[in-house]
Structures are given as structure tokens and as C-alpha cells.
Amino acid sequence: METLSLPPQATPVGLAVDVAAFAMHGGELQVLLVQRGELPHARAWALPGGFVQPGEDLHEAALRELRTETAVTLEPRHLEQFYTFGAPGRDPRGRVVSVAHLAVLAHGTVQVTGGGHTLGAGWFPAHRPPPLAFDHAAILTRALGRLRVRLEYAHLALEFLPDTFTLPELQRVHEAILDRPLDKRNFRKRLLAQGVLVPSGERRSGPGRPAQLYRRAKGTRTAAL
């Protein structure tokens, strides 16, 4: 049997994954970051990520790095590949191509802690993060752009919420991702016209009139790639 190999002029390339993981905390869109414990960029904040292991699927690698570096135990509500970063010089250790993933974690507080080769992990405002290692600021910017696009045709905002929610809660998710306020009347009219929400038949007590709770319409799912 003929042995196949790469041509001698082929450039050795390391394959990595990086994960931009988002969740809503206190009405704010936040991104999960880790503090690196090794060179290069030791002690700098970065997106969770690392090199793909031999025989490992990219999806599996992204989940492994997310869990190992942050101690997240919950399965992401949504995980997708959204861009590949491969500019020469993006990693001082050599030529490294990273397949970036976008993840949405469950609503509410997701406890995280450092693991693996990281010194710590924490949640930061997605639109105003600290300085990031490597080209992770560019990865985060593109991930936020992907989130905004997915709002329009994939109903990704629903993945940030519990099974039942109020329309103001859904509007806050949209506003947090877009980083700007939305007109209440126009927002409700547009969302209800899309047919992706149905009343749950329940109301939530609070100050003033009890709020109507909604849920995702049966058969509605986040659109595939």
C-alpha cells in the first residue's frame, strides 16, 4: 500500500480551539475568561482554549477545554464553530490555527474556577473586557458580531433564558447583546409576529400587575449553521 505524506514544503501547523462562552448575569451580557498560568502571556486574561489532541473532534476539544480550564460542568445551551483564525504570528510559539467556537451557557449564575494550566476564571462584561492575550480581542469582537446576526434569524436570545420568561426579560437579552436600548412597543410587536413565542398560561407575581410568562413555541429551535 502506498504511503501518503504531506509535501516537504508544507508548513507545520498547530491546531487549536478557542471558546467565546457567554451568559447573562444581572441583566448584563458577560463572557467567560481564564487567567493564563504559563508563557506566553502568563497572568493575562484569555478565552478558554488550547490545542486539539490527536484523534479528537473539534467539538469535543472545545468542550474539553471549556470544562478543564473553567470547571464548568453544565452542557452549553448552544455551541457552534463560527470562524477560523490563522494569521501568521498570532501565537509566538509557532504557526497555530484556531477554530473559534461560540457557546451560550445556562441563565443565572454559573460558578467557575480555574483549572488545568490556568490561575483562575471569571465572568467579565462582554462589551468591555480586560486586555486579552493573543488575538482574543479580535475573536471576542467577531463572536459578538455572530451573536448579533444570530438574534435576527436564529432566535439565539432564547438560549440565554429559562424555559419560561417575560417579554421584558427577553428584551433585556437583546439589548445586552446589541449594547443599546430598544423600543418596547416595536420589540414586542416584531417578536410576537414571528410566531416563535406562545403564552405559557402562567404569570409571575411582582410589583404591580403580574407579568405574563412566555415560552418557546413547540417545534422552534435555534437555527442550524
PDB file of C-alpha atoms in Angstrom:
ATOM      1  CA  MET A   1       0.000   0.000   0.000  1.00  0.00           C
ATOM      2  CA  GLU A   2       1.318   3.421  -0.941  1.00  0.00           C
ATOM      3  CA  THR A   3       2.276   5.655   1.969  1.00  0.00           C
ATOM      4  CA  LEU A   4       0.831   9.153   1.744  1.00  0.00           C
ATOM      5  CA  SER A   5       2.559  12.159   3.281  1.00  0.00           C
ATOM      6  CA  LEU A   6       2.495  15.917   3.130  1.00  0.00           C
ATOM      7  CA  PRO A   7       4.757  17.612   0.578  1.00  0.00           C
ATOM      8  CA  PRO A   8       8.102  18.754   2.041  1.00  0.00           C
ATOM      9  CA  GLN A   9       7.202  22.427   1.557  1.00  0.00           C
ATOM     10  CA  ALA A  10       4.105  22.129   3.775  1.00  0.00           C
ATOM     11  CA  THR A  11       4.242  24.377   6.849  1.00  0.00           C
ATOM     12  CA  PRO A  12       3.868  22.588  10.205  1.00  0.00           C
ATOM     13  CA  VAL A  13       0.716  23.955  11.807  1.00  0.00           C
ATOM     14  CA  GLY A  14      -0.697  23.529  15.298  1.00  0.00           C
ATOM     15  CA  LEU A  15      -4.486  23.140  15.511  1.00  0.00           C
ATOM     16  CA  ALA A  16      -6.289  24.761  18.444  1.00  0.00           C
ATOM     17  CA  VAL A  17      -9.746  25.733  19.594  1.00  0.00           C
ATOM     18  CA  ASP A  18     -10.857  28.854  21.481  1.00  0.00           C
ATOM     19  CA  VAL A  19     -14.272  29.282  23.081  1.00  0.00           C
ATOM     20  CA  ALA A  20     -16.169  32.562  23.494  1.00  0.00           C
ATOM     21  CA  ALA A  21     -18.702  31.487  26.136  1.00  0.00           C
ATOM     22  CA  PHE A  22     -21.483  33.909  27.074  1.00  0.00           C
ATOM     23  CA  ALA A  23     -24.163  34.080  29.754  1.00  0.00           C
ATOM     24  CA  MET A  24     -26.479  36.702  31.225  1.00  0.00           C
ATOM     25  CA  HIS A  25     -25.635  37.884  34.751  1.00  0.00           C
ATOM     26  CA  GLY A  26     -27.594  40.648  36.440  1.00  0.00           C
ATOM     27  CA  GLY A  27     -29.099  41.777  33.153  1.00  0.00           C
ATOM     28  CA  GLU A  28     -25.649  42.096  31.532  1.00  0.00           C
ATOM     29  CA  LEU A  29     -24.050  40.004  28.809  1.00  0.00           C
ATOM     30  CA  GLN A  30     -20.832  38.537  30.193  1.00  0.00           C
ATOM     31  CA  VAL A  31     -18.027  36.457  28.701  1.00  0.00           C
ATOM     32  CA  LEU A  32     -16.094  33.712  30.460  1.00  0.00           C
ATOM     33  CA  LEU A  33     -12.334  34.335  30.662  1.00  0.00           C
ATOM     34  CA  VAL A  34      -9.397  32.468  32.177  1.00  0.00           C
ATOM     35  CA  GLN A  35      -6.130  33.793  33.569  1.00  0.00           C
ATOM     36  CA  ARG A  36      -3.220  32.071  31.908  1.00  0.00           C
ATOM     37  CA  GLY A  37      -0.703  30.339  34.145  1.00  0.00           C
ATOM     38  CA  GLU A  38       2.008  29.718  31.581  1.00  0.00           C
ATOM     39  CA  LEU A  39       4.020  31.537  28.941  1.00  0.00           C
ATOM     40  CA  PRO A  40       3.285  33.107  26.583  1.00  0.00           C
ATOM     41  CA  HIS A  41       1.114  35.826  28.133  1.00  0.00           C
ATOM     42  CA  ALA A  42       1.357  34.389  31.643  1.00  0.00           C
ATOM     43  CA  ARG A  43      -1.176  36.002  34.035  1.00  0.00           C
ATOM     44  CA  ALA A  44      -3.046  37.641  31.126  1.00  0.00           C
ATOM     45  CA  TRP A  45      -6.752  37.029  30.607  1.00  0.00           C
ATOM     46  CA  ALA A  46      -7.811  34.946  27.632  1.00  0.00           C
ATOM     47  CA  LEU A  47     -10.650  32.931  26.195  1.00  0.00           C
ATOM     48  CA  PRO A  48     -10.682  29.276  27.254  1.00  0.00           C
ATOM     49  CA  GLY A  49      -8.902  27.162  24.678  1.00  0.00           C
ATOM     50  CA  GLY A  50      -5.959  25.011  23.754  1.00  0.00           C
ATOM     51  CA  PHE A  51      -4.530  22.528  21.303  1.00  0.00           C
ATOM     52  CA  VAL A  52      -6.618  19.751  19.765  1.00  0.00           C
ATOM     53  CA  GLN A  53      -5.494  16.289  20.780  1.00  0.00           C
ATOM     54  CA  PRO A  54      -4.714  13.580  18.180  1.00  0.00           C
ATOM     55  CA  GLY A  55      -7.909  11.863  17.064  1.00  0.00           C
ATOM     56  CA  GLU A  56     -10.113  14.436  18.817  1.00  0.00           C
ATOM     57  CA  ASP A  57     -13.124  16.040  17.187  1.00  0.00           C
ATOM     58  CA  LEU A  58     -13.173  19.851  17.218  1.00  0.00           C
ATOM     59  CA  HIS A  59     -16.492  19.953  19.088  1.00  0.00           C
ATOM     60  CA  GLU A  60     -15.102  17.573  21.706  1.00  0.00           C
ATOM     61  CA  ALA A  61     -11.928  19.641  22.005  1.00  0.00           C
ATOM     62  CA  ALA A  62     -13.913  22.835  22.608  1.00  0.00           C
ATOM     63  CA  LEU A  63     -15.988  21.161  25.343  1.00  0.00           C
ATOM     64  CA  ARG A  64     -12.891  19.652  26.951  1.00  0.00           C
ATOM     65  CA  GLU A  65     -11.018  22.954  27.087  1.00  0.00           C
ATOM     66  CA  LEU A  66     -14.075  24.784  28.440  1.00  0.00           C
ATOM     67  CA  ARG A  67     -14.573  22.235  31.211  1.00  0.00           C
ATOM     68  CA  THR A  68     -10.899  21.741  32.062  1.00  0.00           C
ATOM     69  CA  GLU A  69      -9.957  25.419  32.263  1.00  0.00           C
ATOM     70  CA  THR A  70     -13.079  26.778  33.975  1.00  0.00           C
ATOM     71  CA  ALA A  71     -14.600  23.792  35.842  1.00  0.00           C
ATOM     72  CA  VAL A  72     -17.935  24.404  34.069  1.00  0.00           C
ATOM     73  CA  THR A  73     -19.992  21.228  34.462  1.00  0.00           C
ATOM     74  CA  LEU A  74     -23.179  22.237  32.657  1.00  0.00           C
ATOM     75  CA  GLU A  75     -23.583  21.395  28.988  1.00  0.00           C
ATOM     76  CA  PRO A  76     -23.702  24.604  26.911  1.00  0.00           C
ATOM     77  CA  ARG A  77     -27.185  25.521  25.736  1.00  0.00           C
ATOM     78  CA  HIS A  78     -25.616  26.255  22.350  1.00  0.00           C
ATOM     79  CA  LEU A  79     -22.181  25.555  20.836  1.00  0.00           C
ATOM     80  CA  GLU A  80     -21.091  26.319  17.279  1.00  0.00           C
ATOM     81  CA  GLN A  81     -17.975  26.935  15.242  1.00  0.00           C
ATOM     82  CA  PHE A  82     -18.069  30.469  13.857  1.00  0.00           C
ATOM     83  CA  TYR A  83     -14.658  31.430  12.446  1.00  0.00           C
ATOM     84  CA  THR A  84     -11.102  30.235  11.895  1.00  0.00           C
ATOM     85  CA  PHE A  85      -8.160  32.418  12.924  1.00  0.00           C
ATOM     86  CA  GLY A  86      -4.840  31.634  11.291  1.00  0.00           C
ATOM     87  CA  ALA A  87      -2.825  34.796  10.751  1.00  0.00           C
ATOM     88  CA  PRO A  88       0.951  34.205  10.857  1.00  0.00           C
ATOM     89  CA  GLY A  89       2.397  35.462  14.126  1.00  0.00           C
ATOM     90  CA  ARG A  90      -0.821  35.188  16.129  1.00  0.00           C
ATOM     91  CA  ASP A  91       1.000  32.814  18.503  1.00  0.00           C
ATOM     92  CA  PRO A  92       4.688  33.375  19.376  1.00  0.00           C
ATOM     93  CA  ARG A  93       5.215  29.605  19.761  1.00  0.00           C
ATOM     94  CA  GLY A  94       4.752  28.983  16.038  1.00  0.00           C
ATOM     95  CA  ARG A  95       2.106  28.750  13.348  1.00  0.00           C
ATOM     96  CA  VAL A  96      -1.187  27.991  15.097  1.00  0.00           C
ATOM     97  CA  VAL A  97      -4.637  27.917  13.511  1.00  0.00           C
ATOM     98  CA  SER A  98      -7.552  28.231  15.940  1.00  0.00           C
ATOM     99  CA  VAL A  99     -11.134  27.216  15.225  1.00  0.00           C
ATOM    100  CA  ALA A 100     -13.218  29.611  17.328  1.00  0.00           C
ATOM    101  CA  HIS A 101     -16.443  28.415  18.950  1.00  0.00           C
ATOM    102  CA  LEU A 102     -19.364  30.399  20.332  1.00  0.00           C
ATOM    103  CA  ALA A 103     -21.092  28.980  23.405  1.00  0.00           C
ATOM    104  CA  VAL A 104     -24.174  30.021  25.370  1.00  0.00           C
ATOM    105  CA  LEU A 105     -24.335  28.842  28.973  1.00  0.00           C
ATOM    106  CA  ALA A 106     -27.425  28.496  31.123  1.00  0.00           C
ATOM    107  CA  HIS A 107     -29.181  31.520  32.555  1.00  0.00           C
ATOM    108  CA  GLY A 108     -28.295  32.743  36.009  1.00  0.00           C
ATOM    109  CA  THR A 109     -25.022  32.405  37.831  1.00  0.00           C
ATOM    110  CA  VAL A 110     -22.650  29.757  36.502  1.00  0.00           C
ATOM    111  CA  GLN A 111     -19.902  29.137  39.036  1.00  0.00           C
ATOM    112  CA  VAL A 112     -16.431  28.892  37.529  1.00  0.00           C
ATOM    113  CA  THR A 113     -12.925  28.374  38.826  1.00  0.00           C
ATOM    114  CA  GLY A 114      -9.517  27.961  37.278  1.00  0.00           C
ATOM    115  CA  GLY A 115      -8.314  24.525  36.248  1.00  0.00           C
ATOM    116  CA  GLY A 116      -5.662  22.840  34.161  1.00  0.00           C
ATOM    117  CA  HIS A 117      -2.899  25.368  33.455  1.00  0.00           C
ATOM    118  CA  THR A 118      -4.982  28.435  34.396  1.00  0.00           C
ATOM    119  CA  LEU A 119      -4.658  30.567  37.515  1.00  0.00           C
ATOM    120  CA  GLY A 120      -8.337  31.423  37.668  1.00  0.00           C
ATOM    121  CA  ALA A 121     -11.528  32.001  35.741  1.00  0.00           C
ATOM    122  CA  GLY A 122     -14.248  34.620  35.904  1.00  0.00           C
ATOM    123  CA  TRP A 123     -17.070  36.456  34.185  1.00  0.00           C
ATOM    124  CA  PHE A 124     -16.437  39.870  32.613  1.00  0.00           C
ATOM    125  CA  PRO A 125     -18.600  42.394  30.722  1.00  0.00           C
ATOM    126  CA  ALA A 126     -18.572  41.112  27.150  1.00  0.00           C
ATOM    127  CA  HIS A 127     -18.508  44.586  25.587  1.00  0.00           C
ATOM    128  CA  ARG A 128     -15.860  45.911  27.997  1.00  0.00           C
ATOM    129  CA  PRO A 129     -13.404  43.095  28.759  1.00  0.00           C
ATOM    130  CA  PRO A 130      -9.898  43.478  30.195  1.00  0.00           C
ATOM    131  CA  PRO A 131      -6.909  43.364  27.818  1.00  0.00           C
ATOM    132  CA  LEU A 132      -6.750  39.877  26.288  1.00  0.00           C
ATOM    133  CA  ALA A 133      -3.860  37.613  25.266  1.00  0.00           C
ATOM    134  CA  PHE A 134      -3.001  36.639  21.692  1.00  0.00           C
ATOM    135  CA  ASP A 135      -5.664  37.831  19.220  1.00  0.00           C
ATOM    136  CA  HIS A 136      -8.504  37.016  21.591  1.00  0.00           C
ATOM    137  CA  ALA A 137      -9.861  40.569  21.499  1.00  0.00           C
ATOM    138  CA  ALA A 138     -10.453  40.062  17.756  1.00  0.00           C
ATOM    139  CA  ILE A 139     -12.040  36.655  18.411  1.00  0.00           C
ATOM    140  CA  LEU A 140     -14.369  38.173  21.019  1.00  0.00           C
ATOM    141  CA  THR A 141     -15.330  41.037  18.697  1.00  0.00           C
ATOM    142  CA  ARG A 142     -16.231  38.601  15.932  1.00  0.00           C
ATOM    143  CA  ALA A 143     -18.133  36.389  18.389  1.00  0.00           C
ATOM    144  CA  LEU A 144     -20.241  39.373  19.457  1.00  0.00           C
ATOM    145  CA  GLY A 145     -20.928  40.096  15.808  1.00  0.00           C
ATOM    146  CA  ARG A 146     -22.016  36.496  15.326  1.00  0.00           C
ATOM    147  CA  LEU A 147     -24.351  36.796  18.318  1.00  0.00           C
ATOM    148  CA  ARG A 148     -25.968  39.897  16.809  1.00  0.00           C
ATOM    149  CA  VAL A 149     -26.527  38.136  13.491  1.00  0.00           C
ATOM    150  CA  ARG A 150     -27.984  35.073  15.216  1.00  0.00           C
ATOM    151  CA  LEU A 151     -30.507  37.268  17.002  1.00  0.00           C
ATOM    152  CA  GLU A 152     -32.112  38.126  13.688  1.00  0.00           C
ATOM    153  CA  TYR A 153     -32.609  34.696  12.152  1.00  0.00           C
ATOM    154  CA  ALA A 154     -31.907  32.017  14.752  1.00  0.00           C
ATOM    155  CA  HIS A 155     -33.682  33.266  17.918  1.00  0.00           C
ATOM    156  CA  LEU A 156     -30.468  32.665  19.867  1.00  0.00           C
ATOM    157  CA  ALA A 157     -31.610  35.017  22.638  1.00  0.00           C
ATOM    158  CA  LEU A 158     -33.964  32.272  23.848  1.00  0.00           C
ATOM    159  CA  GLU A 159     -30.969  30.126  24.788  1.00  0.00           C
ATOM    160  CA  PHE A 160     -29.996  32.707  27.439  1.00  0.00           C
ATOM    161  CA  LEU A 161     -33.309  32.342  29.291  1.00  0.00           C
ATOM    162  CA  PRO A 162     -35.080  29.697  31.388  1.00  0.00           C
ATOM    163  CA  ASP A 163     -37.939  27.706  29.879  1.00  0.00           C
ATOM    164  CA  THR A 164     -40.451  30.430  30.761  1.00  0.00           C
ATOM    165  CA  PHE A 165     -39.736  34.156  30.763  1.00  0.00           C
ATOM    166  CA  THR A 166     -41.303  37.568  30.435  1.00  0.00           C
ATOM    167  CA  LEU A 167     -41.069  39.776  27.367  1.00  0.00           C
ATOM    168  CA  PRO A 168     -39.045  42.402  29.307  1.00  0.00           C
ATOM    169  CA  GLU A 169     -36.519  39.673  30.180  1.00  0.00           C
ATOM    170  CA  LEU A 170     -36.229  38.684  26.529  1.00  0.00           C
ATOM    171  CA  GLN A 171     -35.847  42.331  25.527  1.00  0.00           C
ATOM    172  CA  ARG A 172     -33.014  42.752  28.053  1.00  0.00           C
ATOM    173  CA  VAL A 173     -31.131  39.868  26.413  1.00  0.00           C
ATOM    174  CA  HIS A 174     -31.460  41.539  23.013  1.00  0.00           C
ATOM    175  CA  GLU A 175     -30.364  44.886  24.423  1.00  0.00           C
ATOM    176  CA  ALA A 176     -27.412  43.303  26.232  1.00  0.00           C
ATOM    177  CA  ILE A 177     -26.169  41.638  23.049  1.00  0.00           C
ATOM    178  CA  LEU A 178     -26.740  44.720  20.887  1.00  0.00           C
ATOM    179  CA  ASP A 179     -25.388  47.010  23.637  1.00  0.00           C
ATOM    180  CA  ARG A 180     -28.154  49.553  23.056  1.00  0.00           C
ATOM    181  CA  PRO A 181     -31.760  50.134  24.175  1.00  0.00           C
ATOM    182  CA  LEU A 182     -34.733  49.007  22.068  1.00  0.00           C
ATOM    183  CA  ASP A 183     -38.196  50.490  21.753  1.00  0.00           C
ATOM    184  CA  LYS A 184     -40.527  48.373  23.893  1.00  0.00           C
ATOM    185  CA  ARG A 185     -43.590  48.548  21.643  1.00  0.00           C
ATOM    186  CA  ASN A 186     -41.754  47.786  18.405  1.00  0.00           C
ATOM    187  CA  PHE A 187     -39.782  44.976  20.008  1.00  0.00           C
ATOM    188  CA  ARG A 188     -42.885  43.203  21.307  1.00  0.00           C
ATOM    189  CA  LYS A 189     -44.793  43.654  18.062  1.00  0.00           C
ATOM    190  CA  ARG A 190     -41.953  42.207  15.992  1.00  0.00           C
ATOM    191  CA  LEU A 191     -41.231  39.255  18.304  1.00  0.00           C
ATOM    192  CA  LEU A 192     -44.850  38.212  18.689  1.00  0.00           C
ATOM    193  CA  ALA A 193     -45.404  38.451  14.930  1.00  0.00           C
ATOM    194  CA  GLN A 194     -42.613  35.932  14.297  1.00  0.00           C
ATOM    195  CA  GLY A 195     -44.618  33.142  15.922  1.00  0.00           C
ATOM    196  CA  VAL A 196     -41.726  31.781  17.962  1.00  0.00           C
ATOM    197  CA  LEU A 197     -43.312  32.581  21.347  1.00  0.00           C
ATOM    198  CA  VAL A 198     -46.505  31.358  22.973  1.00  0.00           C
ATOM    199  CA  PRO A 199     -48.053  32.268  26.348  1.00  0.00           C
ATOM    200  CA  SER A 200     -47.255  29.642  28.962  1.00  0.00           C
ATOM    201  CA  GLY A 201     -50.550  30.188  30.777  1.00  0.00           C
ATOM    202  CA  GLU A 202     -48.691  31.319  33.883  1.00  0.00           C
ATOM    203  CA  ARG A 203     -47.950  34.687  35.421  1.00  0.00           C
ATOM    204  CA  ARG A 204     -45.139  35.877  37.659  1.00  0.00           C
ATOM    205  CA  SER A 205     -46.035  37.909  40.722  1.00  0.00           C
ATOM    206  CA  GLY A 206     -44.130  41.099  41.425  1.00  0.00           C
ATOM    207  CA  PRO A 207     -44.563  44.820  41.924  1.00  0.00           C
ATOM    208  CA  GLY A 208     -47.702  45.918  40.143  1.00  0.00           C
ATOM    209  CA  ARG A 209     -49.579  43.692  37.708  1.00  0.00           C
ATOM    210  CA  PRO A 210     -48.438  40.023  37.458  1.00  0.00           C
ATOM    211  CA  ALA A 211     -46.321  39.538  34.322  1.00  0.00           C
ATOM    212  CA  GLN A 212     -47.348  37.127  31.566  1.00  0.00           C
ATOM    213  CA  LEU A 213     -44.841  34.320  31.075  1.00  0.00           C
ATOM    214  CA  TYR A 214     -43.957  33.053  27.607  1.00  0.00           C
ATOM    215  CA  ARG A 215     -42.136  30.010  26.287  1.00  0.00           C
ATOM    216  CA  ARG A 216     -40.624  28.886  23.003  1.00  0.00           C
ATOM    217  CA  ALA A 217     -43.271  27.692  20.539  1.00  0.00           C
ATOM    218  CA  LYS A 218     -43.321  23.932  20.034  1.00  0.00           C
ATOM    219  CA  GLY A 219     -41.004  22.882  17.231  1.00  0.00           C
ATOM    220  CA  THR A 220     -38.992  26.125  17.345  1.00  0.00           C
ATOM    221  CA  ARG A 221     -35.279  25.556  17.682  1.00  0.00           C
ATOM    222  CA  THR A 222     -32.161  27.626  17.254  1.00  0.00           C
ATOM    223  CA  ALA A 223     -31.424  27.576  13.536  1.00  0.00           C
ATOM    224  CA  ALA A 224     -28.601  25.338  12.384  1.00  0.00           C
ATOM    225  CA  LEU A 225     -25.498  26.645  10.682  1.00  0.00           C
TER     226      LEU A 225
END
